[in-house]
Coordinates of C-alpha atoms in Angstrom, one line a residue:
M1 CA 0.3 0.3 0.0
N2 CA 2.5 2.5 0.6
Q3 CA 4.6 1.8 -2.4
H4 CA 1.4 2.8 -3.9
R5 CA 1.0 5.7 -2.5
A6 CA 4.3 6.3 -2.9
A7 CA 3.9 6.4 -6.4
F8 CA 0.2 8.4 -6.4
A9 CA 2.4 11.4 -4.7
Q10 CA 5.0 11.0 -7.0
A11 CA 2.7 11.4 -10.4
L12 CA 0.7 14.5 -9.2
P13 CA 3.5 16.8 -8.3
F14 CA 1.7 20.4 -10.0
P15 CA -0.4 21.8 -12.6
L16 CA 1.2 22.1 -15.7
S17 CA 1.4 24.5 -17.7
A18 CA 2.6 26.7 -21.1
A19 CA 6.2 27.2 -19.6
Q20 CA 6.8 23.6 -19.7
G21 CA 8.9 23.9 -22.0
S22 CA 11.4 25.9 -19.8
V23 CA 11.0 23.2 -17.0
A24 CA 12.9 20.6 -19.8
R25 CA 15.2 23.3 -20.6
F26 CA 16.6 22.9 -17.7
A27 CA 16.7 18.9 -17.0
T28 CA 20.3 19.3 -19.6
P29 CA 22.7 21.0 -16.9
L30 CA 21.1 18.8 -14.5
V31 CA 21.8 15.9 -16.2
I32 CA 25.1 16.5 -16.1
V33 CA 24.9 18.3 -12.3
I34 CA 24.4 14.7 -11.1
L35 CA 25.9 13.1 -13.9
A36 CA 29.3 14.6 -11.7
I37 CA 28.0 14.5 -7.9
L38 CA 28.1 10.0 -9.4
F39 CA 31.9 10.6 -10.1
L40 CA 32.8 12.3 -7.3
I41 CA 30.7 9.8 -5.5
L42 CA 32.8 6.6 -7.2
P43 CA 35.1 5.7 -5.2
A44 CA 33.1 5.8 -2.3
L45 CA 30.6 3.2 -4.5
R46 CA 33.8 2.0 -4.4
A47 CA 34.6 1.5 -0.1
H48 CA 30.7 0.5 0.0
A49 CA 31.5 -2.6 -2.7
A50 CA 33.4 -4.0 -0.2
M51 CA 31.9 -3.8 3.2
N52 CA 32.3 -6.4 4.9
I53 CA 28.9 -7.9 6.3
Q54 CA 29.0 -10.4 9.3
E55 CA 26.4 -12.6 10.1
V56 CA 26.7 -13.0 13.9
K57 CA 24.8 -15.6 15.5
S58 CA 23.2 -15.8 19.4
E59 CA 23.6 -18.1 21.5
K60 CA 20.4 -18.9 21.5
G61 CA 20.2 -18.8 17.5
I62 CA 19.5 -15.4 16.7
T63 CA 20.6 -14.4 13.6
A64 CA 22.0 -10.5 12.9
W65 CA 24.0 -8.4 9.9
L66 CA 26.3 -7.0 11.5
V67 CA 28.6 -3.7 9.6
E68 CA 30.5 -2.6 11.9
D69 CA 31.3 1.5 12.2
H70 CA 33.1 2.8 14.9
T71 CA 33.6 6.5 13.0
L72 CA 30.7 7.4 15.2
P73 CA 28.9 7.1 18.6
I74 CA 25.8 5.7 16.8
V75 CA 24.0 2.2 16.0
T76 CA 21.5 1.8 13.9
M77 CA 19.0 -1.1 14.2
D78 CA 16.3 -2.4 11.6
L79 CA 14.1 -5.8 12.3
V80 CA 11.4 -7.5 10.3
F81 CA 8.8 -9.9 11.8
D82 CA 7.4 -12.2 8.9
G83 CA 3.2 -10.8 8.5
G84 CA 2.4 -7.6 8.7
T85 CA -1.2 -6.5 7.9
T86 CA -1.8 -9.7 6.2
Q87 CA -2.2 -11.3 8.9
D88 CA -5.1 -8.3 9.5
P89 CA -8.7 -11.0 10.9
A90 CA -11.1 -10.3 8.6
G91 CA -13.5 -7.4 10.0
K92 CA -10.8 -6.1 12.1
E93 CA -8.2 -4.4 8.9
G94 CA -6.3 -2.1 10.5
L95 CA -5.6 -4.3 14.0
A96 CA -1.4 -4.7 13.0
N97 CA -0.7 -0.8 12.0
L98 CA -2.7 0.1 15.1
M99 CA -0.3 -2.0 17.0
T100 CA 2.7 -1.0 15.7
G101 CA 1.6 2.6 16.8
L102 CA 1.5 1.4 20.0
L103 CA 4.8 -0.9 20.6
D104 CA 6.6 1.8 22.0
E105 CA 3.5 3.6 24.5
G106 CA 4.0 2.2 27.0
A107 CA 5.3 -1.6 28.0
G108 CA 7.3 -3.2 31.1
D109 CA 6.5 -0.8 34.0
L110 CA 6.7 2.2 32.2
D111 CA 3.9 3.6 31.3
S112 CA 3.5 5.7 27.6
E113 CA 4.6 9.2 29.4
T114 CA 7.6 7.5 31.1
F115 CA 8.5 5.7 28.6
Q116 CA 8.8 8.1 26.1
V117 CA 10.8 10.6 28.2
Q118 CA 13.3 7.5 29.0
L119 CA 13.8 6.8 25.4
D120 CA 14.9 10.9 25.0
D121 CA 16.8 10.9 28.0
A122 CA 18.7 7.7 26.3
G123 CA 19.1 9.7 23.4
A124 CA 17.1 6.6 21.5
E125 CA 14.7 6.7 18.0
M126 CA 12.5 4.1 17.9
S127 CA 9.9 3.4 14.9
F128 CA 8.2 1.3 13.7
D129 CA 5.6 0.1 10.8
A130 CA 3.3 -2.2 9.7
Q131 CA 3.6 -3.3 5.9
R132 CA 1.6 -6.1 3.8
D133 CA 4.4 -8.4 4.4
G134 CA 5.9 -7.8 7.9
I135 CA 5.8 -5.6 10.4
H136 CA 9.3 -3.3 10.5
G137 CA 10.9 -1.8 13.5
S138 CA 14.4 0.7 13.2
M139 CA 16.2 2.1 15.8
R140 CA 19.3 4.6 16.3
L141 CA 20.6 5.0 19.2
L142 CA 24.0 6.5 21.1
S143 CA 26.4 3.3 21.6
E144 CA 27.8 5.1 25.1
R145 CA 23.8 4.7 25.8
Q146 CA 23.0 1.8 24.9
N147 CA 22.3 0.1 27.9
A148 CA 19.4 1.9 28.5
A149 CA 18.2 2.4 24.8
F150 CA 18.2 -1.2 23.5
D151 CA 16.4 -1.9 27.6
L152 CA 13.9 0.2 25.6
V153 CA 14.0 -2.1 23.0
R154 CA 13.9 -5.0 25.0
L155 CA 10.1 -3.9 26.4
A156 CA 8.5 -2.3 23.5
V157 CA 8.9 -5.5 21.5
N158 CA 8.2 -8.1 24.3
R159 CA 6.6 -6.6 26.9
P160 CA 4.1 -3.9 24.7
R161 CA 1.2 -2.2 27.1
F162 CA -1.6 -2.0 25.2
D163 CA -2.8 0.7 28.2
K164 CA -6.1 2.7 27.3
E165 CA -4.9 6.2 27.1
P166 CA -2.6 5.4 24.8
V167 CA -4.8 2.4 22.8
E168 CA -8.0 5.0 22.3
R169 CA -5.4 8.2 21.5
I170 CA -3.7 6.4 18.6
R171 CA -7.4 5.1 17.9
A172 CA -8.7 8.6 17.1
Q173 CA -5.7 9.3 15.6
L174 CA -5.8 6.9 12.7
L175 CA -9.4 7.5 13.1
S176 CA -9.4 10.6 11.5
E177 CA -7.0 10.4 9.2
I178 CA -9.5 7.6 7.5
I179 CA -12.2 9.7 7.9
A180 CA -10.4 13.1 6.2
N181 CA -9.4 10.2 3.2
E182 CA -12.9 9.8 2.4
R183 CA -12.6 13.0 0.4
E184 CA -9.9 12.1 -1.0
P185 CA -10.0 10.9 -4.7
H186 CA -5.9 9.9 -4.9
V187 CA -6.9 7.3 -1.6
I188 CA -10.2 6.2 -3.2
A189 CA -8.3 5.2 -6.2
E190 CA -5.6 3.4 -4.5
L191 CA -8.1 1.5 -2.8
A192 CA -10.1 0.8 -6.2
W193 CA -7.2 0.5 -8.0
L194 CA -6.0 -2.5 -5.3
R195 CA -9.1 -4.3 -5.6
R196 CA -9.0 -4.7 -9.3
L197 CA -5.6 -5.7 -8.9
Y198 CA -6.2 -8.0 -5.9
G199 CA -9.7 -9.3 -5.6
T200 CA -10.6 -10.0 -2.1
H201 CA -6.9 -11.2 -1.5
P202 CA -5.2 -10.0 1.4
Y203 CA -3.1 -7.1 -0.8
S204 CA -6.4 -5.6 -1.2
R205 CA -7.3 -4.5 2.1
P206 CA -6.8 -1.0 3.8
P207 CA -3.9 -1.4 6.1
E208 CA -4.9 1.1 8.7
G209 CA -8.6 -0.2 8.1
T210 CA -11.8 1.5 8.0
K211 CA -14.3 3.0 10.8
Q212 CA -15.7 0.1 11.6
S213 CA -13.1 -2.2 11.8
L214 CA -11.4 0.1 13.6
A215 CA -13.5 1.3 16.6
H216 CA -13.9 -3.2 17.3
I217 CA -10.5 -3.2 17.8
T218 CA -9.8 -4.0 21.6
P219 CA -6.6 -4.3 24.0
A220 CA -6.6 -7.9 24.1
D221 CA -7.1 -8.1 20.2
L222 CA -4.0 -6.4 20.2
S223 CA -2.1 -8.8 22.6
A224 CA -3.4 -11.6 21.2
F225 CA -1.9 -10.4 17.7
H226 CA 1.9 -9.5 19.1
K227 CA 1.8 -13.0 20.3
T228 CA 1.2 -14.5 17.1
A229 CA 3.0 -11.7 14.6
F230 CA 6.6 -11.6 17.5
G231 CA 8.6 -15.0 16.8
R232 CA 12.3 -15.9 16.6
D233 CA 11.7 -17.7 13.7
G234 CA 10.4 -15.4 11.4
L235 CA 12.8 -12.4 12.9
H236 CA 15.4 -10.3 11.2
V237 CA 17.6 -8.5 11.9
A238 CA 21.1 -5.5 10.8
V239 CA 23.2 -3.6 12.8
V240 CA 25.5 -1.0 11.8
G241 CA 27.8 1.4 13.7
D242 CA 29.5 0.9 16.7
I243 CA 29.8 -2.1 17.8
D244 CA 31.2 -5.4 18.2
A245 CA 30.0 -9.3 17.0
K246 CA 30.7 -10.2 20.7
A247 CA 28.8 -7.2 21.6
L248 CA 25.9 -7.7 19.4
S249 CA 25.2 -11.6 20.0
A250 CA 24.8 -11.2 23.3
R251 CA 22.1 -8.1 22.9
L252 CA 20.4 -10.4 20.2
D253 CA 19.3 -12.9 23.4
Q254 CA 18.7 -9.9 25.3
L255 CA 16.5 -8.5 23.0
F256 CA 14.4 -11.4 21.5
G257 CA 15.7 -14.6 24.2
D258 CA 12.6 -14.6 25.0
L259 CA 10.2 -14.1 22.7
P260 CA 8.0 -18.0 21.8
Q261 CA 10.6 -19.6 18.9
K262 CA 7.8 -19.1 16.4
Q263 CA 5.0 -17.3 14.8
A264 CA 2.0 -18.8 14.4
L265 CA 0.7 -16.8 10.7
A266 CA -2.3 -17.5 9.0
P267 CA -1.8 -18.9 5.9
V268 CA -1.8 -16.2 2.6
S269 CA -2.2 -17.2 -0.9
D270 CA -0.1 -16.1 -3.8
V271 CA -2.4 -13.8 -6.0
T272 CA -2.4 -13.1 -9.4
P273 CA -2.6 -9.2 -10.1
K274 CA -5.6 -9.3 -12.2
L275 CA -5.1 -7.5 -15.4
G276 CA -6.8 -6.0 -18.4
G277 CA -10.2 -2.9 -18.5
W278 CA -10.1 0.0 -16.4
T279 CA -10.5 1.6 -13.0
L280 CA -11.4 5.3 -13.7
V281 CA -12.5 7.4 -10.4
K282 CA -13.9 10.4 -10.9
S283 CA -12.7 13.6 -8.0
A284 CA -15.8 14.1 -6.6
L285 CA -14.2 17.9 -6.2
P286 CA -15.1 20.1 -8.1
Q287 CA -13.2 19.7 -11.3
T288 CA -10.9 23.1 -11.1
S289 CA -9.8 21.5 -7.7
L290 CA -8.3 18.4 -9.4
P291 CA -7.1 20.0 -12.6
Q292 CA -4.9 16.7 -13.6
T293 CA -5.3 13.3 -14.8
S294 CA -3.2 10.7 -12.9
L295 CA -3.0 7.3 -15.5
Q296 CA -1.2 4.8 -14.0
L297 CA -0.8 1.3 -16.5
A298 CA -0.3 -2.4 -14.2
F299 CA 1.3 -5.3 -16.7
P300 CA 2.5 -9.1 -15.0
G301 CA 5.9 -8.5 -12.5
I302 CA 8.5 -11.3 -12.0
G303 CA 9.4 -12.5 -8.0
R304 CA 13.1 -11.1 -7.1
S305 CA 14.3 -15.1 -7.2
D306 CA 13.6 -15.1 -11.0
P307 CA 16.7 -16.4 -12.5
E308 CA 15.2 -13.2 -15.6
F309 CA 14.6 -11.2 -12.7
Y310 CA 18.1 -8.8 -13.6
A311 CA 16.8 -9.2 -17.3
A312 CA 13.5 -7.6 -16.0
Q313 CA 14.4 -4.6 -14.4
L314 CA 17.3 -3.4 -17.0
I315 CA 14.2 -3.9 -19.2
N316 CA 12.3 -1.5 -16.6
N317 CA 15.1 0.5 -16.3
I318 CA 15.4 1.4 -20.2
L319 CA 11.7 2.1 -20.4
G320 CA 10.9 4.3 -17.2
G321 CA 13.5 3.5 -14.4
S322 CA 16.2 5.0 -14.8
P323 CA 15.4 8.9 -14.2
F324 CA 15.8 11.4 -17.7
T325 CA 17.3 9.1 -20.0
S326 CA 14.3 5.7 -20.2
R327 CA 11.7 6.0 -23.3
L328 CA 8.7 7.1 -21.9
F329 CA 11.3 9.9 -20.2
Q330 CA 12.2 11.4 -23.2
E331 CA 8.8 10.9 -25.1
V332 CA 6.8 12.2 -22.2
R333 CA 8.8 15.0 -20.9
E334 CA 11.8 15.5 -23.2
K335 CA 9.4 15.8 -26.7
R336 CA 6.1 16.8 -25.8
G337 CA 6.0 18.1 -22.8
L338 CA 3.4 16.3 -21.8
A339 CA 4.3 15.6 -18.2
Y340 CA 7.2 16.6 -14.9
G341 CA 7.1 13.0 -14.8
V342 CA 6.6 9.1 -16.0
S343 CA 7.7 6.5 -14.3
S344 CA 8.1 2.3 -14.1
S345 CA 9.4 0.6 -11.5
L346 CA 8.9 -2.9 -10.6
E347 CA 6.8 -3.8 -7.4
G348 CA 7.4 -7.0 -5.8
Y349 CA 6.0 -8.5 -2.8
Q350 CA 6.1 -12.2 -0.9
H351 CA 2.7 -13.0 -2.4
S352 CA 2.6 -11.1 -6.2
N353 CA 4.4 -8.8 -8.8
T354 CA 4.0 -6.6 -11.3
L355 CA 5.2 -3.4 -13.2
V356 CA 3.3 -0.7 -13.1
V357 CA 3.4 2.7 -15.4
T358 CA 3.1 6.3 -13.5
T359 CA 2.6 9.1 -14.7
S360 CA 0.3 12.8 -13.8
T361 CA -0.9 15.1 -17.1
R362 CA -3.2 17.9 -17.9
A363 CA -6.2 17.3 -18.1
D364 CA -7.0 17.8 -21.9
R365 CA -3.6 15.6 -22.8
A366 CA -4.6 12.5 -21.2
A367 CA -6.0 10.7 -23.6
E368 CA -2.8 11.6 -25.8
T369 CA -0.8 10.7 -23.1
L370 CA -1.4 6.9 -22.9
D371 CA -1.5 6.4 -26.1
L372 CA 2.0 7.6 -26.4
I373 CA 2.7 5.8 -23.1
R374 CA 1.6 2.5 -25.2
Q375 CA 2.6 3.6 -28.4
V376 CA 6.3 3.4 -26.6
I377 CA 5.6 0.2 -24.6
K378 CA 4.4 -1.4 -28.4
E379 CA 7.6 -0.6 -29.7
L380 CA 9.7 -1.8 -27.2
V381 CA 8.0 -4.4 -26.9
D382 CA 8.1 -5.1 -30.9
T383 CA 11.6 -3.8 -31.5
G384 CA 13.2 -4.4 -28.0
P385 CA 17.0 -1.9 -26.9
T386 CA 19.6 -1.6 -28.6
S387 CA 22.6 -2.7 -27.7
A388 CA 23.4 1.4 -26.4
E389 CA 21.1 1.5 -24.4
L390 CA 21.1 -2.0 -22.4
E391 CA 25.1 -1.1 -21.8
A392 CA 24.1 1.7 -20.2
S393 CA 21.2 0.7 -18.2
K394 CA 24.1 -2.3 -17.1
K395 CA 26.5 1.0 -16.0
Y396 CA 23.5 3.0 -14.3
L397 CA 21.7 0.1 -12.3
I398 CA 25.9 -0.6 -11.0
G399 CA 26.5 2.6 -10.5
A400 CA 23.2 3.8 -8.7
Y401 CA 22.7 1.1 -6.3
A402 CA 25.2 2.5 -3.8
I403 CA 23.7 5.9 -3.7
N404 CA 20.1 4.3 -3.7
N405 CA 20.9 1.9 -0.6
L406 CA 24.0 2.5 1.2
G407 CA 24.8 5.8 1.5
S408 CA 24.3 5.3 5.3
S409 CA 23.9 3.1 7.9
S410 CA 20.2 3.9 8.5
S411 CA 20.0 3.1 4.4
I412 CA 22.8 0.5 5.3
S413 CA 20.5 -1.4 8.1
A414 CA 17.4 -0.8 5.8
T415 CA 19.0 -2.2 3.3
L416 CA 20.4 -5.5 4.9
V417 CA 17.7 -6.7 6.4
E418 CA 15.8 -6.5 3.0
L419 CA 19.2 -8.6 1.6
Q420 CA 17.7 -10.9 4.1
L421 CA 14.2 -10.9 3.3
D422 CA 15.3 -11.6 -0.6
N423 CA 17.5 -14.5 0.6
L424 CA 20.4 -12.9 -1.1
G425 CA 23.1 -13.7 1.1
T426 CA 25.6 -11.7 3.0
D427 CA 27.7 -11.7 0.0
Y428 CA 25.4 -10.0 -2.6
I429 CA 26.9 -6.6 -3.2
Q430 CA 29.6 -8.1 -4.4
R431 CA 28.4 -10.5 -6.6
R432 CA 25.6 -7.4 -7.9
P433 CA 27.7 -6.5 -10.7
A434 CA 28.3 -9.2 -12.2
L435 CA 25.1 -10.3 -12.2
I436 CA 23.9 -7.2 -14.2
E437 CA 26.9 -7.5 -16.9
Q438 CA 25.9 -11.5 -17.7
V439 CA 22.9 -10.5 -19.0
T440 CA 22.6 -10.2 -22.8
L441 CA 20.5 -8.5 -25.5
D442 CA 18.4 -11.5 -26.1
Q443 CA 17.6 -11.8 -22.3
V444 CA 17.0 -8.6 -22.1
R445 CA 14.1 -8.4 -25.6
A446 CA 12.5 -12.3 -24.1
A447 CA 11.7 -10.0 -21.0
A448 CA 10.5 -7.1 -22.4
K449 CA 8.2 -9.5 -24.1
K450 CA 7.6 -11.8 -21.3
L451 CA 6.2 -8.6 -18.9
L452 CA 5.2 -5.8 -21.2
S453 CA 2.9 -7.4 -24.1
A454 CA 0.0 -8.2 -22.1
E455 CA -2.9 -5.7 -22.1
P456 CA -2.9 -3.9 -18.5
A457 CA -4.7 -2.6 -15.9
I458 CA -5.4 1.1 -16.5
M459 CA -6.3 3.2 -14.1
V460 CA -7.8 7.0 -14.3
V461 CA -8.1 10.0 -12.3
G462 CA -9.0 12.7 -12.4
P463 CA -11.3 13.7 -15.2
P464 CA -12.8 11.9 -18.2
L465 CA -9.9 11.3 -20.6
G466 CA -10.7 13.8 -22.9
G467 CA -12.0 16.8 -20.2
K468 CA -14.9 16.2 -21.4
G469 CA -16.5 15.3 -18.3

């Protein structure tokens, strides 16, 4: 859900105007600046490629990936418990989301206010987030105050309280957001889009729940959900910073050693997105309040473990994944100025995958924009990319990885835990360039036909195409 929401936000920046040509003209110097930055940071990228990732296992068998960095007195930790919002029971949608909002609102012997005060005193940050396939947690703390900070993490993970006052306060905040979104066309569209793609599968549920479902969630439900979701066999941990392997091993047992050995998750089936057909969402607001039309097209995706994944990643990059140089950017924005942004992305989940194209344009140019996007995709399927495009795409994907994933201790920690979720191994960052380099032109052309030949699901948000409605 969050990825879809981010795509909508990106697709709806500003209204287009006659001045759009001037916007396009600054792209060339901007590209030069970006390339200059790339060259400046290249040595740093090579340094990250040699980054030492240690696999640390505790006495109780809890595993974490660690990158030691003692240059600053900071420790960053990311963790994921398998499950997520797909585990919300029918009729109690929003349960996982509400629970994560309460994990730092009192735990153990500490009520909400005391917990927050001690968190501030420890100089630590802590956050939890319920996503489709997992409960994610992130912590940053000062190494010199790690005893106090890690103890608060231990309490939050093991002994959340779910007291009445914070439960009702967080519930009220979520209800306010749901009510505010009832007239927000892009939230309405997002839910309609998910129902189109996934039908009754848990992926189509609103992760924040509904007014009715939130009202029926009790503290007992929250405690029961916590017990089923927080088990050691579904735990993934990554740590970066001022801590060594021996100390981390002991911390792992302190933080997670008392959790149940196994989770008790409900099974979730794989789902093939339903493609073809249109989803039309007309704004309930006056047309002048929404002068743009947002377009979204969904094609088949590809699993992360599929042998053809890298060919698919390259064809996505050539189509719309590479900023400034992709075919869609060149045709839709640079040559015709139809949109500020147009992009494509591979969206992968544990039980489903899609390739999604997203843009937003002036309402009276929407039909033209959609036709152009489909024409660009058809040409890519019919003739495939050129050798020059493939080589440029390989260089971009290899070079941009460190920028996007290894630029800070937080991004490194988040990346390491994602690599664990994808079962890619501690040597993946070193192996990745060769995996991309070995993809052939024929493999990329085959991936284009496989992913982009299907009739897509199309969603239009805003005035009807052509602005005639």
